[in-house]
CSV table of C-alpha atoms in Angstrom, one decimal:
chain,number,residue,atom,x,y,z
H,1,MET,CA,90.8,92.5,100.6
H,2,LYS,CA,89.8,90.7,103.8
H,3,ASN,CA,92.3,89.2,106.3
H,4,LEU,CA,95.3,90.4,104.6
H,5,LEU,CA,98.6,89.8,106.3
H,6,VAL,CA,101.8,91.7,105.8
H,7,MET,CA,105.1,90.1,106.7
H,8,LYS,CA,108.6,91.8,106.8
H,9,PHE,CA,111.8,89.8,106.9
H,10,GLY,CA,114.9,91.4,108.1
H,11,GLY,CA,118.5,90.9,106.8
H,12,THR,CA,119.5,88.2,109.2
H,13,SER,CA,116.2,86.4,108.5
H,14,LEU,CA,117.3,86.3,104.9
H,15,GLY,CA,121.1,86.2,105.4
H,16,SER,CA,121.7,82.8,103.5
H,17,ALA,CA,120.0,80.3,101.2
H,18,GLU,CA,119.0,78.3,104.4
H,19,ARG,CA,117.4,81.4,105.9
H,20,MET,CA,115.6,82.2,102.7
H,21,ARG,CA,114.1,78.7,102.6
H,22,VAL,CA,112.8,79.1,106.2
H,23,ALA,CA,111.3,82.4,105.4
H,24,ALA,CA,109.7,81.0,102.2
H,25,ARG,CA,108.4,78.1,104.3
H,26,ILE,CA,106.8,80.5,106.8
H,27,VAL,CA,105.3,82.6,104.1
H,28,ALA,CA,103.8,79.5,102.1
H,29,GLU,CA,102.2,78.2,105.3
H,30,GLU,CA,100.5,81.4,106.1
H,31,GLN,CA,99.6,81.9,102.3
H,32,LYS,CA,97.5,78.7,102.3
H,33,LYS,CA,95.2,80.4,104.9
H,34,ARG,CA,94.9,84.0,103.7
H,35,PRO,CA,96.4,86.5,101.2
H,36,VAL,CA,100.0,87.6,102.1
H,37,VAL,CA,102.2,90.5,101.1
H,38,VAL,CA,106.0,90.1,102.0
H,39,VAL,CA,108.5,93.0,102.4
H,40,VAL,CA,112.1,92.2,102.4
H,41,SER,CA,115.4,93.7,103.4
H,42,ALA,CA,118.8,93.2,101.8
H,43,MET,CA,120.7,90.0,103.0
H,44,SER,CA,122.6,90.7,106.2
H,45,ARG,CA,125.5,93.1,105.8
H,46,ILE,CA,124.9,93.8,102.1
H,47,THR,CA,123.7,97.4,102.7
H,48,ASP,CA,126.8,98.3,104.5
H,49,LEU,CA,128.8,96.8,101.6
H,50,LEU,CA,126.9,98.9,99.1
H,51,LEU,CA,127.4,102.1,101.2
H,52,ASP,CA,131.1,101.3,101.5
H,53,THR,CA,131.5,100.8,97.7
H,54,MET,CA,129.9,104.2,97.1
H,55,ARG,CA,132.3,105.8,99.6
H,56,HIS,CA,135.3,104.3,97.9
H,57,ALA,CA,134.0,105.4,94.6
H,58,GLU,CA,133.7,109.1,95.8
H,59,GLY,CA,137.3,108.8,97.0
H,60,GLY,CA,138.6,107.4,93.8
H,61,ASN,CA,139.8,104.0,95.3
H,62,ARG,CA,139.0,101.7,92.3
H,63,ALA,CA,140.6,98.7,93.7
H,64,ALA,CA,138.3,98.7,96.8
H,65,VAL,CA,135.3,99.2,94.5
H,66,GLU,CA,136.2,96.3,92.4
H,67,ALA,CA,136.8,94.1,95.4
H,68,ASN,CA,133.4,95.0,96.9
H,69,LEU,CA,131.6,94.3,93.6
H,70,ALA,CA,133.2,90.9,93.4
H,71,ALA,CA,132.1,90.1,97.0
H,72,LEU,CA,128.6,91.4,96.2
H,73,ARG,CA,128.4,89.2,93.0
H,74,THR,CA,129.9,86.1,95.0
H,75,ARG,CA,127.5,86.4,97.9
H,76,HIS,CA,124.5,86.3,95.6
H,77,GLU,CA,125.6,83.9,93.2
H,78,GLU,CA,126.5,81.4,95.9
H,79,THR,CA,123.1,81.9,97.4
H,80,CYS,CA,121.5,81.4,94.0
H,81,ARG,CA,123.5,78.0,93.5
H,82,GLU,CA,122.4,76.9,96.9
H,83,LEU,CA,118.7,78.1,96.7
H,84,LEU,CA,117.7,77.2,93.2
H,85,PRO,CA,117.7,74.0,91.2
H,86,PRO,CA,120.3,73.8,88.2
H,87,ARG,CA,117.6,74.5,85.6
H,88,LYS,CA,116.9,77.9,87.2
H,89,ARG,CA,120.5,79.0,88.0
H,90,ALA,CA,121.4,80.5,84.8
H,91,ALA,CA,118.7,82.8,84.4
H,92,MET,CA,119.0,83.9,87.9
H,93,THR,CA,122.7,84.4,87.7
H,94,ALA,CA,122.1,86.6,84.6
H,95,ARG,CA,119.5,88.7,86.5
H,96,ILE,CA,122.0,89.1,89.4
H,97,ALA,CA,124.6,90.4,87.1
H,98,GLU,CA,122.1,92.7,85.5
H,99,LEU,CA,121.2,94.3,88.8
H,100,ILE,CA,124.8,94.5,90.1
H,101,GLY,CA,125.7,96.1,86.6
H,102,GLU,CA,123.1,98.8,87.2
H,103,PHE,CA,124.6,99.4,90.7
H,104,GLU,CA,128.0,99.5,89.2
H,105,ARG,CA,126.9,102.1,86.5
H,106,ILE,CA,125.7,104.4,89.3
H,107,VAL,CA,129.0,104.0,91.3
H,108,ASN,CA,131.2,104.7,88.2
H,109,GLY,CA,129.3,107.9,87.8
H,110,MET,CA,130.1,108.8,91.5
H,111,ALA,CA,133.8,108.1,90.7
H,112,MET,CA,133.6,110.3,87.8
H,113,LEU,CA,132.1,113.1,89.8
H,114,GLY,CA,134.2,112.6,93.0
H,115,GLU,CA,131.0,112.8,95.1
H,116,ARG,CA,127.8,110.9,96.2
H,117,PRO,CA,124.7,112.8,95.1
H,118,PRO,CA,121.9,111.8,97.8
H,119,ARG,CA,119.6,110.9,94.9
H,120,SER,CA,122.0,108.7,93.3
H,121,VAL,CA,122.7,107.1,96.7
H,122,ASP,CA,119.0,106.3,97.2
H,123,GLU,CA,118.7,104.7,93.8
H,124,ALA,CA,121.9,102.5,94.3
H,125,VAL,CA,121.5,101.6,98.0
H,126,VAL,CA,118.3,99.6,97.4
H,127,THR,CA,120.1,97.1,95.2
H,128,GLY,CA,120.5,94.7,98.1
H,129,GLU,CA,116.7,94.7,98.7
H,130,TRP,CA,116.0,94.1,95.0
H,131,LEU,CA,118.5,91.2,94.8
H,132,SER,CA,116.6,89.6,98.0
H,133,ALA,CA,113.2,90.1,96.4
H,134,THR,CA,114.2,88.6,93.2
H,135,LEU,CA,116.0,85.6,94.8
H,136,ILE,CA,113.0,84.6,97.2
H,137,SER,CA,110.2,85.3,94.8
H,138,GLU,CA,111.8,82.8,92.4
H,139,TYR,CA,112.4,80.3,95.1
H,140,LEU,CA,108.7,80.7,96.3
H,141,THR,CA,107.4,80.2,92.7
H,142,ILE,CA,109.5,77.1,92.0
H,143,SER,CA,108.4,75.7,95.4
H,144,GLY,CA,104.6,75.9,94.5
H,145,THR,CA,103.7,79.4,95.7
H,146,PRO,CA,103.5,81.9,92.8
H,147,ALA,CA,105.3,85.1,93.7
H,148,ALA,CA,106.5,88.3,91.9
H,149,ALA,CA,109.2,90.8,93.0
H,150,VAL,CA,108.0,94.3,93.2
H,151,ASN,CA,110.2,97.4,93.5
H,152,ALA,CA,108.7,99.6,96.2
H,153,ARG,CA,109.4,102.5,93.8
H,154,GLU,CA,106.3,101.4,92.0
H,155,VAL,CA,104.0,101.5,95.1
H,156,VAL,CA,105.4,103.9,97.9
H,157,VAL,CA,105.1,107.6,97.1
H,158,THR,CA,107.3,109.9,99.1
H,159,ASP,CA,108.5,113.4,99.6
H,160,ALA,CA,112.0,114.4,98.1
H,161,MET,CA,113.9,114.2,101.4
H,162,PHE,CA,116.6,111.9,100.0
H,163,GLY,CA,118.1,109.6,102.5
H,164,ASN,CA,115.1,110.0,105.0
H,165,ALA,CA,112.0,110.4,103.0
H,166,SER,CA,108.4,110.4,104.5
H,167,PRO,CA,105.4,108.6,102.8
H,168,LEU,CA,102.6,110.6,101.1
H,169,MET,CA,99.9,108.2,102.2
H,170,GLU,CA,97.0,108.9,99.9
H,171,PRO,CA,99.2,108.6,96.6
H,172,THR,CA,100.8,105.4,98.2
H,173,ARG,CA,97.3,104.0,98.8
H,174,GLU,CA,96.3,104.4,95.1
H,175,LYS,CA,99.5,103.1,93.6
H,176,ALA,CA,99.8,100.2,96.1
H,177,ARG,CA,96.4,99.0,95.6
H,178,ALA,CA,96.5,99.3,91.9
H,179,ARG,CA,99.7,97.4,91.7
H,180,LEU,CA,99.4,94.8,94.4
H,181,LEU,CA,95.7,93.9,94.7
H,182,PRO,CA,95.6,92.5,91.1
H,183,LEU,CA,98.5,90.1,92.0
H,184,LEU,CA,96.8,89.0,95.2
H,185,GLU,CA,93.4,88.4,93.4
H,186,GLN,CA,95.3,86.2,90.8
H,187,GLY,CA,96.9,84.1,93.8
H,188,VAL,CA,100.4,85.7,93.2
H,189,LEU,CA,102.3,86.7,96.4
H,190,PRO,CA,104.0,90.0,96.0
H,191,VAL,CA,107.5,90.4,97.3
H,192,VAL,CA,108.2,94.0,97.9
H,193,THR,CA,111.5,95.7,98.5
H,194,GLY,CA,111.8,97.3,101.8
H,195,PHE,CA,113.3,100.7,102.7
H,196,ASN,CA,112.7,102.5,99.5
H,197,GLY,CA,110.1,104.4,97.4
H,198,ALA,CA,109.9,107.2,94.9
H,199,THR,CA,108.7,110.7,94.6
H,200,ALA,CA,105.5,111.5,92.6
H,201,ASP,CA,107.7,112.3,89.5
H,202,GLY,CA,109.5,109.0,89.9
H,203,ARG,CA,112.8,109.9,91.6
H,204,PRO,CA,114.1,107.1,93.9
H,205,THR,CA,114.1,107.7,97.6
H,206,THR,CA,114.8,105.8,100.8
H,207,LEU,CA,113.1,106.0,104.1
H,208,GLY,CA,116.1,106.2,106.4
H,209,ARG,CA,117.2,104.2,109.4
H,210,GLY,CA,115.4,100.9,109.8
H,211,GLY,CA,113.2,101.8,106.9
H,212,SER,CA,112.2,98.2,105.8
H,213,ASP,CA,110.0,98.1,109.0
H,214,PHE,CA,108.5,101.4,108.1
H,215,SER,CA,107.8,100.0,104.4
H,216,ALA,CA,105.9,97.2,105.9
H,217,SER,CA,103.8,99.4,108.1
H,218,ILE,CA,103.0,101.7,105.2
H,219,LEU,CA,101.8,98.9,103.1
H,220,ALA,CA,99.7,97.4,105.9
H,221,ALA,CA,98.1,100.6,106.5
H,222,VAL,CA,97.3,101.5,102.9
H,223,LEU,CA,96.1,97.8,102.2
H,224,ASP,CA,93.9,97.7,105.2
H,225,ALA,CA,95.7,94.6,106.4
H,226,SER,CA,94.5,92.7,109.5
H,227,GLU,CA,98.0,92.2,110.9
H,228,LEU,CA,101.7,93.0,110.3
H,229,TRP,CA,104.3,90.4,111.3
H,230,ILE,CA,108.0,91.6,111.6
H,231,TRP,CA,110.4,88.8,111.6
H,232,THR,CA,113.8,89.4,113.2
H,233,ASP,CA,116.4,87.2,114.9
H,234,VAL,CA,115.2,87.9,118.5
H,235,ASP,CA,112.2,86.3,120.3
H,236,GLY,CA,110.4,89.6,120.6
H,237,ILE,CA,110.6,92.9,122.3
H,238,MET,CA,112.4,92.4,125.7
H,239,SER,CA,112.4,94.2,129.0
H,240,ALA,CA,116.0,95.2,128.5
H,241,ASP,CA,118.9,94.5,126.3
H,242,PRO,CA,119.8,90.9,127.2
H,243,ARG,CA,123.3,91.5,126.5
H,244,LEU,CA,123.4,94.0,129.5
H,245,VAL,CA,120.7,92.4,131.6
H,246,PRO,CA,120.8,88.5,131.6
H,247,ASP,CA,117.5,88.1,133.2
H,248,ALA,CA,115.6,90.3,130.7
H,249,GLU,CA,112.2,88.8,129.6
H,250,VAL,CA,110.1,88.9,126.3
H,251,LEU,CA,107.2,91.1,126.9
H,252,PRO,CA,104.1,89.3,125.7
H,253,ALA,CA,102.3,92.4,124.7
H,254,ILE,CA,103.0,96.2,124.7
H,255,THR,CA,101.3,99.2,123.5
H,256,TYR,CA,102.0,101.1,120.4
H,257,ALA,CA,103.2,104.2,122.6
H,258,GLU,CA,105.5,101.9,124.5
H,259,ALA,CA,107.1,100.3,121.5
H,260,ALA,CA,107.7,103.7,119.9
H,261,GLU,CA,109.3,105.0,123.0
H,262,LEU,CA,111.5,101.9,123.3
H,263,ALA,CA,112.5,102.2,119.6
H,264,TYR,CA,113.3,105.9,119.9
H,265,ASN,CA,115.4,105.3,123.0
H,266,GLY,CA,117.6,102.6,121.6
H,267,ALA,CA,115.7,99.2,121.4
H,268,LYS,CA,116.8,97.7,118.3
H,269,VAL,CA,113.6,95.7,117.4
H,270,LEU,CA,111.4,98.4,115.6
H,271,HIS,CA,112.1,101.6,113.8
H,272,PRO,CA,110.7,104.6,115.5
H,273,ARG,CA,108.5,105.6,112.7
H,274,THR,CA,107.2,102.1,112.0
H,275,LEU,CA,104.0,102.2,114.2
H,276,ALA,CA,102.7,105.6,113.1
H,277,PRO,CA,100.8,104.6,110.0
H,278,LEU,CA,99.2,101.7,112.0
H,279,VAL,CA,97.6,103.6,115.0
H,280,GLU,CA,94.7,105.1,113.5
H,281,LYS,CA,93.5,101.8,112.0
H,282,LYS,CA,94.5,99.8,115.1
H,283,ILE,CA,96.4,97.2,113.1
H,284,PRO,CA,98.3,94.9,115.5
H,285,VAL,CA,101.9,94.2,115.0
H,286,TRP,CA,103.8,91.0,116.0
H,287,SER,CA,107.6,91.0,116.6
H,288,LYS,CA,108.7,87.4,115.9
H,289,ASN,CA,111.8,85.4,115.6
H,290,SER,CA,112.4,83.6,112.3
H,291,PHE,CA,115.0,81.4,113.9
H,292,ALA,CA,112.3,80.2,116.4
H,293,PRO,CA,109.1,80.7,114.5
H,294,GLU,CA,107.1,78.6,117.2
H,295,LYS,CA,107.8,81.1,119.9
H,296,PRO,CA,104.8,83.7,120.2
H,297,GLY,CA,106.8,86.8,120.1
H,298,THR,CA,105.5,90.3,121.2
H,299,LYS,CA,102.2,91.6,120.2
H,300,ILE,CA,101.9,95.5,119.8
H,301,VAL,CA,98.5,96.8,120.3
H,302,PRO,CA,96.6,100.1,121.2
H,303,SER,CA,96.3,99.2,124.8
H,304,VAL,CA,97.2,96.5,127.3
H,305,ALA,CA,95.2,95.7,130.5
H,306,ALA,CA,96.6,95.6,134.1
H,307,GLN,CA,100.1,96.9,133.2
H,308,SER,CA,102.8,97.3,135.9
H,309,ALA,CA,104.4,100.7,136.1
H,310,THR,CA,107.6,100.3,134.1
H,311,ARG,CA,107.6,97.7,131.3
H,312,ALA,CA,111.1,98.0,130.0
H,313,VAL,CA,114.5,99.8,130.2
H,314,ALA,CA,116.0,101.0,126.9
H,315,SER,CA,119.5,102.2,126.5
H,316,MET,CA,122.0,103.9,124.0
H,317,SER,CA,125.6,104.3,124.1
H,318,LYS,CA,126.6,106.0,121.0
H,319,VAL,CA,125.3,109.4,121.8
H,320,ALA,CA,126.6,112.9,122.5
H,321,LEU,CA,125.5,115.7,124.7
H,322,LEU,CA,125.6,119.3,123.5
H,323,SER,CA,125.2,122.2,126.0
H,324,LEU,CA,124.6,125.9,125.0
H,325,GLU,CA,124.7,128.7,127.6
H,326,PRO,CA,124.1,132.4,127.1
H,327,ALA,CA,127.1,134.3,128.1
H,328,SER,CA,124.8,137.0,129.8
H,329,PRO,CA,121.4,136.6,131.6
H,330,GLU,CA,120.2,139.5,129.5
H,331,LEU,CA,120.2,137.5,126.3
H,332,ASN,CA,116.9,135.8,125.7
H,333,GLY,CA,117.6,132.1,126.3
H,334,VAL,CA,114.3,131.0,124.7
H,335,GLN,CA,115.0,132.7,121.5
H,336,VAL,CA,118.4,131.1,121.5
H,337,MET,CA,116.9,127.6,122.1
H,338,ALA,CA,114.3,128.1,119.5
H,339,ARG,CA,116.9,129.1,116.8
H,340,ALA,CA,119.1,126.1,117.9
H,341,LEU,CA,116.3,123.6,117.7
H,342,ASP,CA,115.3,125.0,114.3
H,343,ALA,CA,118.7,124.6,113.0
H,344,VAL,CA,118.9,120.9,114.2
H,345,ALA,CA,115.5,120.2,112.9
H,346,ARG,CA,116.6,121.7,109.3
H,347,ALA,CA,119.7,119.4,109.5
H,348,ASN,CA,117.4,116.4,109.8
H,349,VAL,CA,118.7,115.5,113.3
H,350,GLU,CA,116.7,113.7,115.9
H,351,ILE,CA,116.9,115.0,119.5
H,352,LEU,CA,116.8,112.2,121.9
H,353,LEU,CA,116.4,114.2,125.1
H,354,LEU,CA,116.3,117.9,126.0
H,355,SER,CA,116.9,119.5,129.5
H,356,SER,CA,117.0,123.2,130.4
H,357,SER,CA,117.4,125.3,133.5
H,358,SER,CA,115.4,128.5,134.5
H,359,TYR,CA,117.6,131.5,135.6
H,360,ARG,CA,120.8,130.9,133.5
H,361,GLN,CA,118.6,129.7,130.5
H,362,ASN,CA,121.2,127.3,129.6
H,363,PHE,CA,120.1,123.9,128.0
H,364,CYS,CA,121.5,120.6,126.6
H,365,PHE,CA,120.2,118.0,124.3
H,366,LEU,CA,121.2,114.5,123.2
H,367,VAL,CA,122.0,113.3,119.7
H,368,ARG,CA,123.2,110.1,118.0
H,369,GLU,CA,126.9,110.0,117.7
H,370,GLU,CA,126.7,109.6,114.0
H,371,GLU,CA,124.7,112.8,113.7
H,372,LEU,CA,127.0,115.0,115.9
H,373,SER,CA,129.2,116.7,113.2
H,374,ARG,CA,126.0,117.6,111.2
H,375,THR,CA,124.5,118.9,114.4
H,376,LEU,CA,127.5,121.2,115.2
H,377,GLU,CA,127.7,122.4,111.6
H,378,ALA,CA,124.0,123.5,111.8
H,379,LEU,CA,124.3,125.1,115.3
H,380,GLU,CA,127.6,127.1,114.3
H,381,ALA,CA,126.0,128.3,111.1
H,382,ALA,CA,122.7,129.3,112.7
H,383,LEU,CA,124.5,131.1,115.8
H,384,ALA,CA,127.6,132.3,114.1
H,385,LEU,CA,127.1,135.9,115.1
H,386,GLU,CA,126.4,135.1,118.8
H,387,LEU,CA,129.4,132.8,119.0
H,388,ALA,CA,131.8,135.2,117.3
H,389,HIS,CA,130.8,138.0,119.8
H,390,HIS,CA,130.7,135.7,122.7
H,391,TYR,CA,127.0,136.4,123.4
H,392,ILE,CA,126.8,132.5,123.8
H,393,GLU,CA,129.5,130.4,125.4
H,394,GLN,CA,131.2,128.0,123.1
H,395,ILE,CA,129.2,124.9,122.5
H,396,HIS,CA,130.1,122.2,124.9
H,397,VAL,CA,130.1,118.6,123.5
H,398,ASP,CA,130.3,115.6,125.8
H,399,ARG,CA,130.8,112.2,124.0
H,400,ASP,CA,131.4,110.3,127.2
H,401,VAL,CA,127.7,109.7,128.0
H,402,GLY,CA,124.9,107.1,127.6
H,403,LEU,CA,121.2,107.3,127.6
H,404,LEU,CA,118.9,105.2,129.9
H,405,ALA,CA,115.1,105.4,129.5
H,406,ALA,CA,112.5,103.6,131.6
H,407,VAL,CA,109.3,103.2,129.8
H,408,GLY,CA,105.7,102.2,130.6
H,409,GLU,CA,102.2,103.5,130.3
H,410,GLY,CA,101.6,102.4,133.8
H,411,MET,CA,104.0,105.0,135.1
H,412,GLN,CA,101.4,107.7,134.8
H,413,GLY,CA,100.5,109.1,138.3
H,414,LYS,CA,102.7,106.6,140.2
H,415,ALA,CA,104.1,108.7,143.2
H,416,GLY,CA,107.8,108.0,144.0
H,417,LEU,CA,108.6,106.1,140.9
H,418,ALA,CA,111.1,108.6,139.5
H,419,GLY,CA,112.7,108.6,143.1
H,420,ARG,CA,113.1,104.8,143.0
H,421,ILE,CA,114.8,105.1,139.5
H,422,PHE,CA,117.3,107.7,140.7
H,423,THR,CA,117.9,105.9,143.9
H,424,ALA,CA,118.8,102.6,142.1
H,425,ILE,CA,121.2,104.5,139.9
H,426,SER,CA,122.7,106.1,142.9
H,427,ARG,CA,123.1,102.8,144.6
H,428,ALA,CA,125.1,101.6,141.6
H,429,GLN,CA,127.4,104.6,142.2
H,430,VAL,CA,126.5,106.1,138.8
H,431,ASN,CA,126.1,109.9,138.5
H,432,VAL,CA,123.1,111.5,136.7
H,433,ILE,CA,124.0,114.2,134.3
H,434,ALA,CA,120.6,115.1,132.8
H,435,ILE,CA,117.0,114.2,133.1
H,436,ALA,CA,113.9,114.5,131.0
H,437,GLN,CA,110.3,113.4,131.5
H,438,GLY,CA,107.4,114.3,129.2
H,439,SER,CA,104.0,115.4,130.5
H,440,SER,CA,102.7,112.2,129.4
H,441,GLU,CA,104.6,110.3,132.1
H,442,LEU,CA,105.3,107.5,129.5
H,443,THR,CA,109.2,107.7,129.7
H,444,ILE,CA,111.8,108.9,132.2
H,445,ALA,CA,115.0,109.4,130.3
H,446,VAL,CA,118.3,109.9,132.2
H,447,VAL,CA,121.9,110.7,130.8
H,448,VAL,CA,124.7,109.1,132.6
H,449,ARG,CA,128.5,108.6,132.1
H,450,ARG,CA,129.0,106.0,129.5
H,451,ASP,CA,131.2,103.8,131.7
H,452,GLY,CA,128.3,103.6,134.2
H,453,LEU,CA,125.5,103.0,131.8
H,454,GLU,CA,125.5,99.1,132.0
H,455,LYS,CA,125.4,99.3,135.8
H,456,ALA,CA,122.7,101.9,135.7
H,457,VAL,CA,120.5,99.8,133.3
H,458,ARG,CA,121.0,96.6,135.4
H,459,ALA,CA,120.0,98.5,138.6
H,460,VAL,CA,116.9,100.2,137.2
H,461,HIS,CA,115.7,96.8,135.5
H,462,ALA,CA,116.2,95.0,138.9
H,463,GLU,CA,114.3,97.9,140.7
């Protein structure tokens, strides 16, 4: 289908009846010009509420479960009353009750088991997206834009890594085109749940952190879309976090590689995996603000002409630095590193930065704070013998750190750039703990003390 546009709306862009009206208006205007597929998140804070409900069920706290279920019903029923005309409310309220009832059934099973099986979590947590898709598709239809809610379990095929699944692109291409193209040809706008999919044999899965963006890029790729628009609550991708750097600016255009690096290093606009399905087909992405749709946003493309050296500074404060050191130089440090990294990979943990020395063969790496306990468990299991016999020093964990990353394709081959970055950090009287720069020269990553992170970000951005 020619000139197809895929749009994704985040939770804040759908956080109330008024925000849903705005989103529907944006969609309807574009749908008059060309075919559109919409991908939606849950309403703001709903996913956290669902996860909290499941935790309470596992712990046997029935009162907290009931309170959360009541809050879930109230939020969506109030949105229904504000969004839809009286004649449509009864049917939608019944549908909301049906969807929440299905969630409650799964939660009750968790309460009986006293645990949260990953497969059940993946099935239950997408209730928020399904409620959003149901509400906004109904509103679009009664407003004159025929629409249909589609559960991504019908169109996105993944592996069986529950909680952080990866798409299988060819099966997804077949199922998505079979399900969505007939709707588009009939003039019906598909509203697809973000964040989820299913294995080839139908078991529900989710795509992990920020997965709704990823869902949209997967569908854009398999449907051969001309563009992907990601609607958030910010004006685009910025040169730094504006909460830390008041004079941060919106970048009019950046490359796929720069956007991916910024996302990986803490920028909160795009999921790190979002761009991967789009690169081969060179599908451009726009990051836009649904609260100010008239603003142009940031365009993400394969290349940008006449770049300055450093485009942006990303940062992340909720991280931890783990250090491993062989107790004797006779121990093969490379083998220790290989086993440690293999254990971390099998625990499905992302390493944000890796730095090593030569003679002592010690090394350190950075992980997100929420993945620290899982990382330690994996390392202690994989290196149990060496740790027990003191062939390796005890794993050292430093939680009092932050990550800063200077990103830009124009940094390649720029002599003295790293020196300027470190000098700027030094002038701010912040100590550098670890450094990493890949051979691509796209990113210079630095670990500093957490209480100096904001000063370092401002200093590097100014430089």
